[in-house]
XYZ file of N, CA and C in Angstrom:
714
model
N 0.851 -1.124 0.042
C 0.325 0.225 0.068
C 1.162 1.178 -0.190
N 0.947 2.110 -1.047
C 1.625 3.173 -0.701
C 0.169 4.796 -0.261
N 1.524 5.677 0.572
C 0.691 6.448 0.887
C 0.977 7.467 0.231
N -0.196 8.020 -0.368
C -0.743 8.958 -1.588
C -1.494 10.218 -0.247
N -0.244 11.502 -0.008
C -0.598 12.344 0.940
C -2.119 12.955 0.344
N -2.640 12.915 -0.878
C -3.947 14.017 -1.135
C -5.054 13.101 -0.633
N -4.679 12.006 -0.335
C -6.039 11.731 -0.118
C -6.265 11.191 1.860
N -6.972 11.610 2.438
C -7.088 11.099 4.427
C -7.017 9.199 4.601
N -6.504 9.330 5.520
C -6.115 8.158 6.021
C -6.510 6.504 5.928
N -7.576 7.390 6.159
C -8.820 6.082 6.712
C -9.612 5.559 4.939
N -9.404 6.997 3.612
C -9.691 6.076 2.327
C -8.343 5.616 2.208
N -7.105 5.882 2.391
C -5.878 5.112 1.228
C -6.471 3.472 2.565
N -6.528 3.909 3.924
C -6.486 2.398 4.441
C -7.377 0.901 4.015
N -8.617 1.953 3.063
C -9.954 1.122 2.330
C -9.504 0.471 1.078
N -7.988 0.594 0.642
C -7.758 0.436 -0.543
C -7.227 -1.000 -0.043
N -7.731 -2.033 -1.184
C -6.562 -3.091 -1.374
C -4.785 -2.809 -1.016
N -4.625 -3.800 -0.599
C -2.935 -4.400 -0.074
C -2.417 -4.654 -1.492
N -1.551 -4.248 -2.461
C -0.676 -4.551 -3.467
C -0.356 -5.747 -3.649
N -0.081 -6.260 -2.743
C 0.790 -7.920 -2.821
C -0.553 -8.950 -1.749
N -0.638 -9.938 -1.704
C -1.721 -10.812 -1.053
C -1.176 -11.524 0.498
N 0.106 -11.252 1.139
C 0.961 -12.041 1.688
C 1.283 -10.624 2.327
N 0.606 -9.814 3.938
C 1.560 -8.602 3.857
C 2.446 -9.046 5.491
N 2.968 -8.799 5.982
C 3.123 -8.600 7.493
C 2.942 -8.244 8.542
N 2.651 -6.534 8.055
C 1.745 -5.925 8.538
C 0.555 -5.910 8.739
N -0.327 -4.724 9.532
C -2.118 -4.795 9.158
C -1.751 -2.979 9.917
N -3.106 -2.323 9.854
C -3.298 -0.923 10.286
C -3.738 -1.599 11.958
N -3.973 -2.733 12.049
C -4.338 -3.228 13.453
C -3.002 -4.025 14.278
N -2.611 -4.103 13.581
C -1.190 -4.503 14.178
C -0.397 -3.365 14.530
N -0.185 -2.516 13.008
C 0.205 -0.985 14.033
C 0.045 -0.424 14.789
N -1.460 -0.096 14.761
C -2.083 0.338 16.357
C -2.281 -0.155 17.150
N -1.977 -1.736 17.413
C -1.868 -1.981 18.702
C -0.387 -2.192 18.941
N 0.345 -2.283 18.344
C 2.175 -1.624 18.810
C 2.292 -0.718 19.141
N 1.769 0.532 18.386
C 1.643 1.393 18.970
C 1.152 2.490 20.593
N -0.221 1.575 20.501
C -0.758 1.895 21.549
C -0.198 1.078 23.399
N 0.673 0.088 22.773
C 1.346 -0.468 23.455
C 2.459 0.305 23.875
N 3.052 0.952 23.196
C 4.337 1.854 23.792
C 3.645 2.794 24.377
N 2.627 2.953 23.931
C 1.655 4.949 24.434
C 1.594 4.755 25.880
N 0.800 3.214 25.876
C 0.439 2.721 27.686
C 1.097 2.656 28.553
N 2.707 2.401 27.809
C 3.541 1.906 28.825
C 4.342 3.087 29.166
N 4.800 3.616 28.173
C 5.497 5.481 27.915
C 5.545 6.509 27.546
N 4.235 6.614 27.141
C 3.905 7.960 27.218
C 4.136 8.317 25.108
N 3.565 9.265 24.888
C 3.039 9.907 23.824
C 4.780 9.272 23.542
N 5.227 10.614 24.468
C 7.135 11.303 23.558
C 7.855 9.661 23.244
N 7.479 8.899 23.085
C 8.335 7.474 23.773
C 7.898 6.595 22.208
N 6.397 7.869 21.119
C 6.343 6.880 19.779
C 7.471 8.063 19.109
N 7.426 6.904 17.774
C 8.818 7.564 16.786
C 8.477 5.647 15.664
N 7.873 6.720 14.834
C 7.986 5.441 13.390
C 9.813 4.498 13.937
N 10.811 4.979 13.670
C 11.299 4.073 13.960
C 11.495 2.583 15.368
N 10.770 3.273 16.402
C 10.594 2.224 17.599
C 9.788 1.370 17.048
N 8.688 2.135 16.051
C 7.277 1.216 16.056
C 8.042 0.462 15.359
N 8.752 0.221 14.690
C 9.021 -0.302 13.275
C 10.201 -1.171 14.341
N 10.848 -0.945 15.449
C 11.836 -1.587 16.138
C 10.300 -2.905 16.800
N 9.435 -2.198 17.278
C 9.021 -3.031 18.366
C 7.503 -3.918 17.308
N 7.615 -4.377 15.829
C 6.776 -4.841 15.098
C 7.575 -6.328 14.297
N 8.937 -5.156 14.284
C 10.626 -5.990 13.876
C 10.112 -5.774 12.296
N 9.848 -4.871 11.974
C 10.070 -4.498 10.902
C 11.161 -3.801 10.363
N 11.367 -3.390 9.148
C 12.154 -2.429 8.196
C 11.879 -1.285 8.839
N 12.391 0.368 8.972
C 11.944 0.740 9.132
C 11.056 1.580 8.782
N 11.441 1.844 7.339
C 10.207 2.106 6.264
C 9.009 1.567 6.362
N 9.170 0.340 6.620
C 8.020 -0.593 6.529
C 6.183 -0.288 6.804
N 6.256 0.537 8.222
C 4.998 1.522 8.504
C 3.813 2.094 7.327
N 4.918 3.074 7.120
C 4.869 3.894 5.946
C 4.368 3.350 4.852
N 3.510 2.285 4.596
C 2.877 1.729 3.626
C 1.582 1.754 4.108
N 1.403 2.384 5.041
C -0.160 2.366 5.859
C 0.267 3.350 6.568
N 1.221 4.736 6.981
C 0.828 5.696 7.709
C 2.051 6.232 7.039
N 1.545 7.700 6.683
C 2.769 8.817 6.224
C 3.773 9.224 7.462
N 2.932 9.038 8.652
C 4.011 9.778 9.876
C 3.294 9.542 11.154
N 3.746 10.232 11.907
C 3.330 10.178 13.170
C 1.885 10.714 12.888
N 1.339 11.758 12.681
C 0.338 12.145 12.492
C -0.200 11.247 12.496
N -0.546 10.476 10.834
C -1.555 9.717 10.960
C -1.290 8.244 11.591
N -0.197 8.305 12.608
C -0.373 7.339 13.564
C -1.253 7.371 14.587
N -0.893 8.597 14.961
C -1.772 9.082 15.957
C -3.391 8.820 15.650
N -3.611 8.982 15.095
C -5.022 9.057 14.526
C -5.857 7.619 14.526
N -5.050 6.801 13.792
C -4.928 4.995 13.575
C -4.666 4.283 15.324
N -4.033 4.786 16.250
C -4.120 4.522 17.448
C -5.414 4.903 18.144
N -6.063 5.783 18.466
C -7.101 6.876 18.097
C -8.044 5.825 18.364
N -8.115 5.737 16.686
C -9.626 5.055 16.503
C -9.654 3.180 16.748
N -8.087 2.979 16.954
C -7.806 1.954 17.654
C -8.829 1.651 19.328
N -8.251 2.547 19.940
C -9.143 2.030 21.612
C -10.240 2.795 21.422
N -11.202 2.971 20.803
C -12.257 4.070 20.689
C -13.396 2.849 20.064
N -12.961 2.018 19.584
C -13.297 0.730 18.837
C -14.530 0.092 19.265
N -14.128 0.285 20.742
C -15.325 -0.889 20.908
C -15.999 -0.142 22.260
N -16.364 1.342 22.019
C -17.194 1.888 22.666
C -18.347 1.514 21.455
N -19.655 1.023 22.606
C -20.846 0.687 22.111
C -21.613 0.207 23.446
N -22.967 1.273 23.132
C -23.788 0.488 23.844
C -24.735 0.429 23.583
N -25.621 -0.364 24.055
C -27.567 -1.419 23.772
C -27.911 0.119 23.482
N -28.880 -0.742 22.611
C -29.479 0.644 21.609
C -30.774 0.606 21.757
N -31.448 -0.200 23.313
C -32.597 0.236 23.792
C -32.328 0.754 25.213
N -31.614 2.089 25.481
C -31.925 2.411 26.584
C -32.140 4.163 26.007
N -32.239 4.639 27.131
C -33.446 6.279 26.561
C -31.707 6.565 26.612
N -32.526 8.020 26.452
C -31.458 8.943 25.794
C -30.098 9.425 27.471
N -30.764 9.604 28.315
C -29.502 9.907 29.317
C -29.199 8.746 29.484
N -29.518 7.772 29.613
C -28.302 6.288 30.362
C -27.676 5.913 29.368
N -27.898 6.537 27.732
C -27.427 6.008 25.999
C -25.728 7.215 26.893
N -26.218 8.390 26.850
C -24.758 9.738 26.844
C -24.085 8.948 28.348
N -25.020 9.155 29.488
C -23.870 8.564 30.481
C -23.430 7.542 30.223
N -23.710 5.850 29.639
C -22.629 4.831 29.627
C -21.846 5.449 28.076
N -21.939 6.077 27.758
C -21.102 6.486 26.587
C -19.455 7.191 27.228
N -20.520 8.799 28.616
C -19.273 9.115 29.163
C -18.184 8.766 30.337
N -19.328 7.656 30.430
C -18.504 6.797 31.552
C -17.400 5.895 31.314
N -17.782 5.368 30.213
C -16.977 4.446 28.799
C -16.281 5.087 28.599
N -16.301 6.344 28.580
C -14.913 7.637 27.444
C -14.594 7.795 28.368
N -14.755 8.336 29.660
C -14.058 8.196 31.674
C -12.923 7.187 31.093
N -12.954 6.094 31.521
C -12.781 4.322 31.570
C -11.715 4.406 30.490
N -11.496 4.795 29.118
C -11.262 4.637 28.330
C -9.691 5.249 28.446
N -9.585 6.682 28.709
C -8.989 7.370 29.280
C -8.229 7.428 30.277
N -8.500 6.150 31.053
C -7.936 6.148 32.219
C -7.512 4.937 32.564
N -7.653 4.239 31.195
C -6.924 2.655 30.342
C -5.313 3.077 29.438
N -5.893 4.860 28.525
C -4.809 5.618 27.430
C -4.650 6.332 27.688
N -3.823 7.059 29.252
C -3.504 8.527 29.857
C -3.223 8.797 28.436
N -2.623 8.591 27.483
C -1.886 9.625 26.206
C -3.609 10.170 26.112
N -4.045 10.039 25.952
C -5.286 10.022 25.467
C -5.631 11.566 25.446
N -5.294 11.425 27.196
C -6.021 13.174 26.978
C -4.674 14.066 26.722
N -3.487 13.725 26.260
C -2.589 14.458 25.809
C -2.218 14.600 24.484
N -3.426 14.286 23.844
C -2.985 14.612 22.209
C -2.976 15.704 21.654
N -2.270 16.248 20.575
C -2.023 17.329 19.934
C -3.123 17.568 19.428
N -3.633 18.744 19.196
C -5.228 19.584 18.502
C -4.988 18.329 17.152
N -4.483 18.033 16.844
C -4.840 17.734 15.250
C -5.581 16.303 15.612
N -5.085 15.584 16.226
C -5.311 14.349 16.546
C -6.748 14.570 17.513
N -6.293 15.231 18.307
C -7.877 15.308 18.774
C -8.959 15.837 18.236
N -9.067 16.334 16.737
C -9.958 16.974 16.387
C -10.399 15.644 15.267
N -9.426 14.501 14.644
C -9.715 14.229 14.087
C -10.740 12.439 13.798
N -11.468 13.226 12.499
C -12.410 12.465 12.180
C -12.331 10.934 11.895
N -12.161 10.303 13.023
C -11.436 8.682 12.535
C -13.452 7.896 12.656
N -13.478 7.178 12.150
C -14.373 6.130 12.243
C -15.362 5.207 13.290
N -13.879 5.200 14.506
C -14.750 4.491 15.654
C -15.567 5.464 16.488
N -14.446 7.015 16.068
C -14.899 8.510 16.830
C -16.017 8.512 16.689
N -16.522 8.983 15.390
C -18.178 8.930 14.213
C -18.437 8.191 14.604
N -18.554 7.236 14.950
C -19.749 5.707 15.211
C -19.853 6.335 17.029
N -19.065 6.648 17.730
C -19.679 7.277 18.854
C -20.410 8.614 19.410
N -20.484 9.938 17.737
C -20.981 10.528 18.021
C -22.760 9.567 17.658
N -22.429 9.308 15.939
C -23.734 8.711 15.979
C -24.620 8.185 16.738
N -23.622 7.357 17.765
C -24.991 6.407 18.613
C -25.249 7.857 19.447
N -25.033 8.855 20.420
C -24.905 10.175 21.214
C -26.448 10.580 19.940
N -26.372 10.751 19.156
C -26.900 11.613 18.380
C -27.639 10.585 18.303
N -28.091 9.393 17.691
C -29.323 8.589 17.434
C -29.649 8.462 18.179
N -29.527 8.042 19.811
C -29.985 7.875 21.473
C -30.900 9.558 21.713
N -31.229 11.099 20.679
C -31.127 11.871 21.206
C -32.490 12.352 19.729
N -31.966 11.238 18.998
C -33.283 11.802 17.433
C -34.912 11.097 18.656
N -35.969 11.704 17.513
C -36.786 11.122 17.833
C -37.494 12.023 19.169
N -36.881 13.126 20.108
C -37.096 13.576 20.982
C -37.308 14.886 20.983
N -37.780 15.266 19.178
C -38.336 16.271 18.854
C -37.525 17.951 18.815
N -36.180 17.160 18.997
C -35.221 18.419 19.309
C -34.328 19.100 17.867
N -34.241 19.538 17.266
C -33.767 20.190 16.290
C -32.183 20.051 16.223
N -31.987 19.529 14.767
C -29.762 19.037 14.611
C -29.330 19.452 15.634
N -29.182 21.156 15.601
C -28.263 22.249 16.525
C -28.450 21.609 18.107
N -29.672 21.794 18.714
C -30.126 21.496 19.979
C -29.136 20.111 20.271
N -29.584 18.592 19.238
C -28.828 17.360 19.021
C -27.262 17.888 19.224
N -26.509 18.793 18.416
C -25.082 18.442 18.475
C -24.909 19.079 19.787
N -25.547 19.885 19.715
C -25.098 21.008 21.225
C -24.750 20.165 22.646
N -25.740 19.175 22.744
C -26.137 18.362 23.671
C -25.019 17.397 23.658
N -24.075 16.322 22.600
C -23.590 15.972 22.017
C -22.202 16.451 22.925
N -21.815 17.967 22.573
C -20.964 18.590 22.453
C -20.187 18.731 23.877
N -21.433 18.904 24.942
C -21.159 19.445 26.257
C -21.144 18.656 26.889
N -21.343 17.535 26.702
C -21.723 15.886 27.507
C -20.255 15.461 27.208
N -19.743 15.265 26.176
C -17.897 15.453 25.564
C -17.167 16.390 25.986
N -17.725 17.738 25.814
C -16.352 18.453 26.896
C -16.009 18.394 27.975
N -17.080 18.201 28.999
C -17.368 17.952 30.047
C -16.240 16.591 30.417
N -16.742 15.415 30.234
C -15.511 14.046 30.016
C -14.340 15.291 30.022
N -13.999 15.404 28.870
C -12.687 15.670 28.313
C -11.669 17.287 29.055
N -13.111 17.623 29.999
C -12.633 18.832 30.612
C -11.756 17.808 32.175
N -13.053 17.311 32.854
C -12.843 16.257 33.792
C -11.587 15.572 33.443
N -11.004 14.850 32.843
C -10.178 14.327 32.456
C -8.712 15.072 31.980
N -8.510 16.118 31.435
C -7.878 17.048 31.500
C -7.495 17.486 32.442
N -8.018 17.585 33.739
C -7.631 17.647 34.999
C -6.817 17.162 36.206
N -7.766 15.433 35.985
C -6.484 14.510 36.064
C -5.739 14.601 35.898
N -5.660 14.478 34.606
C -4.176 14.037 33.605
C -3.110 15.069 33.588
N -3.633 15.825 34.459
C -2.408 17.181 34.903
C -2.188 17.086 35.915
N -2.690 16.702 37.264
C -2.722 16.142 38.412
C -1.278 14.312 38.331
N -1.966 13.766 37.629
C -0.388 12.685 37.036
C 0.196 13.450 36.652
N 0.409 13.855 35.391
C 1.534 14.527 34.897
C 2.450 14.718 35.743
N 1.542 16.014 36.980
C 2.724 16.425 38.245
C 3.154 15.556 39.151
N 2.008 14.932 39.708
C 3.071 13.443 40.391
C 3.883 13.455 39.736
N 4.041 12.951 38.739
C 4.960 12.035 38.325
C 6.297 12.931 38.196
N 6.258 13.998 37.835
C 7.133 14.357 37.207
C 7.956 15.112 38.830
N 7.087 15.345 40.314
C 8.039 15.501 41.475
C 7.712 14.162 42.294
N 7.864 12.581 41.603
C 7.987 11.366 42.312
C 6.867 11.261 42.804
N 5.515 11.117 43.375
C 4.946 11.921 44.017
C 3.877 10.649 43.931
N 3.678 9.333 44.439
C 2.754 7.786 44.643
C 1.333 8.624 44.982
N 0.871 9.252 45.896
C -0.113 8.789 46.536
C -0.934 10.526 46.466
N -2.456 10.559 46.692
C -2.821 11.746 46.989
C -2.467 12.215 48.379
N -1.540 11.968 49.549
C -1.414 12.394 50.482
C 0.104 13.313 50.361
N 1.030 12.325 49.263
C 2.160 13.017 49.056
C 1.732 14.429 48.068
N 0.652 14.631 47.642
C 0.393 15.531 46.548
C 0.220 16.432 47.608
N -0.772 16.513 48.403
C -1.052 17.524 49.335
C -0.420 17.771 49.716
N 0.945 17.014 50.866
C 2.002 17.490 51.399
C 3.071 18.307 50.874
N 2.930 18.003 48.922
C 3.886 18.614 48.358
C 2.890 20.130 47.695
N 1.779 20.651 48.102
C 1.360 21.441 48.327
C 0.687 22.373 49.572
N 0.724 21.679 50.506
C 0.993 21.819 51.509
C 1.088 23.695 51.881
N 2.779 23.582 51.988
C 2.683 25.703 51.844
C 2.326 26.139 50.642
N 2.107 26.003 49.869
C 1.395 27.313 49.141
C -0.228 27.573 49.625
N -0.870 26.128 49.920
C -1.992 26.537 50.583
C -2.412 27.042 51.752
N -1.516 26.710 52.434
C -1.216 27.004 53.898
C -1.275 28.870 53.834
N -0.780 29.051 53.037
C -0.283 30.549 52.528
C -1.097 31.192 52.581
N -2.244 30.249 51.336
C -3.217 30.923 51.142
C -4.361 31.576 52.046
N -4.334 29.991 52.743
C -5.498 29.945 53.868
C -5.480 31.020 54.781
N -4.212 31.448 55.092
C -3.592 32.421 56.127
C -3.979 33.926 55.790
N -4.099 34.072 54.890
C -4.672 35.500 54.314
C -6.155 35.293 54.692
N -7.315 34.599 54.603
C -8.152 34.692 55.496
C -9.007 35.166 54.129
N -8.869 34.899 52.467
C -9.419 35.298 51.616
C -11.007 34.420 51.066
N -10.300 33.173 51.870
C -10.779 32.254 51.273
C -11.671 31.143 52.415
N -12.370 31.416 53.610
C -13.158 30.822 54.144
C -13.615 29.708 53.787
N -14.313 30.211 52.491
C -15.222 28.600 52.133
C -14.447 27.426 51.645
N -13.310 27.893 50.653
C -12.541 26.801 50.211
C -11.883 26.084 52.098
N -11.675 27.104 52.908
C -11.326 26.740 53.836
C -11.996 25.939 54.327
N -13.480 25.225 54.503
C -14.622 24.650 55.197
C -14.046 23.177 54.252
N -13.939 23.552 53.153
C -14.088 22.241 52.137
C -12.908 21.497 52.506
N -12.018 22.536 52.777
C -10.430 21.129 53.032
C -11.040 20.619 54.978
N -11.258 21.856 56.008
C -11.484 21.316 56.590
C -12.339 19.655 57.200
N -13.509 19.978 56.348
C -14.684 18.980 56.396
C -14.953 17.467 55.534
N -14.265 18.584 54.236
C -15.041 17.461 53.064
C -13.815 15.727 53.414
N -15.303 15.155 52.508
C -14.585 13.766 52.836
C -14.430 12.837 51.130
N -14.793 13.753 50.544
C -14.695 13.028 48.646
C -13.617 13.278 48.334
N -12.322 14.007 48.922
C -11.318 14.750 48.028
C -10.777 13.933 47.466
N -10.024 12.943 47.437
C -10.158 11.916 46.836
C -10.725 10.588 45.875
N -12.323 10.965 46.216
C -13.120 9.914 44.977
C -13.218 10.495 43.951
N -12.588 11.189 42.577
C -12.880 11.222 41.072
C -13.783 10.653 40.975
N -13.917 9.712 40.474
C -15.182 8.785 40.279
C -16.692 9.417 40.817
N -16.567 9.528 42.153
C -17.843 10.108 42.790
C -17.791 11.482 42.196
N -16.799 12.506 42.044
C -16.988 13.446 41.994
C -17.588 13.412 40.096
N -16.669 12.660 39.607
C -17.234 12.773 38.185
C -18.655 12.765 37.848
N -19.515 11.656 38.343
C -20.634 11.447 38.137
C -21.996 12.051 38.396
N -21.201 12.683 40.194
C -21.644 14.009 40.546
C -21.749 14.948 39.249
N -21.085 15.457 38.699
C -20.910 16.400 37.685
C -21.924 15.971 36.186
N -21.620 14.701 36.218
C -22.182 14.214 35.014
C -23.680 14.256 35.396
N -24.300 13.748 36.342
C -25.383 13.684 36.723
C -26.204 14.965 36.300
N -25.588 16.083 37.024
C -26.191 17.399 37.092
C -26.605 17.870 35.499
N -25.183 17.884 35.026
C -25.421 17.959 33.497
C -26.247 17.480 33.079
N -26.712 16.136 33.046
C -28.078 15.223 32.150
C -29.294 16.035 32.530
N -29.446 15.775 34.375
C -30.877 16.440 34.820
C -30.630 17.891 34.320
N -29.704 19.018 34.413
C -30.255 20.133 33.591
C -30.707 20.326 32.195
N -29.575 19.332 31.435
C -30.473 19.431 29.882
C -31.823 18.626 30.051
N -32.032 17.962 30.759
C -33.712 17.246 30.794
C -34.391 17.839 31.340
N -34.011 18.903 32.472
C -34.753 20.280 33.099
C -34.798 21.605 31.759
N -33.971 21.712 31.408
C -33.677 23.366 30.506
C -34.632 22.043 29.218
N -34.595 21.501 28.404
C -35.502 21.222 27.302
C -36.606 20.326 27.500
N -36.863 20.079 29.005
C -38.059 19.537 28.891
C -37.572 18.161 28.153
N -37.216 17.062 28.551
C -36.982 15.954 27.353
C -36.720 14.767 28.624
C-alpha cells in the first residue's frame, strides 16, 4: 500500500494492499503503538521505535501511515473501536454510559488526554461511531439538529475537561515522584497554607477541613455528569 498524501488516511486504508501476503496491518501497527504509549507515553512513539516493536524494516510502516500524525489517528481509532452501548437505552442512560466508558478509556490510555490539536479533532471511523450513537439516542425527542449536537458536545466537553484535570495531576505527580494523594497534598501544603492564612478563602478552607471525598474522583465525575444531564433534561423538558 502506498501513502498518497492527497487522500485521507481512512480512504487510503480502504484500498486493497498490492500484495496478498503482508506482515503488517493497520490493526497490528495500532496495537503495537498503543502498547508503547500506554507504557511510556506519547513522547516514546516514533516511526523508528514502531518498526522496532513490530520487527520490520524502518520504512515498512509507511506503507500504511505517512508519519506520526497518521499513526496517532490510527491509535485513537483503535482504542475507541469498542465504544458501544445497547440500543434500547433511553437518551440519558445512553449518554451517561458513553461518558462513563469514555472516562474509563482515558484512564486506561492516559495519553488520550495529551493528544495534539490535530489528533484531538481527527474524524476517525470509531469516533464518528460514538457521535452517531449519541445523536441517535437524542433523535426522536423533538429536538432540532443543532440542539442535538449541542447536547452531545456538552457531554463530551465535560468528560474531556474532567480528564484533562486528572491528566495534569498525574503528570505533576510523575514529575515530582509522588505516588499518593497524601504526598501530593504535602507537596502543595506550603502554598495552600499561605493562601488560607490570608483569610480570603473561608469557604475553601471549610472544604479543606470538612470534605470527605477529596480523593474520590469517580464520585466527583458522576456528580457532575448527573447534574449536567439533569440540567439538560430540565431545560429542554425531555
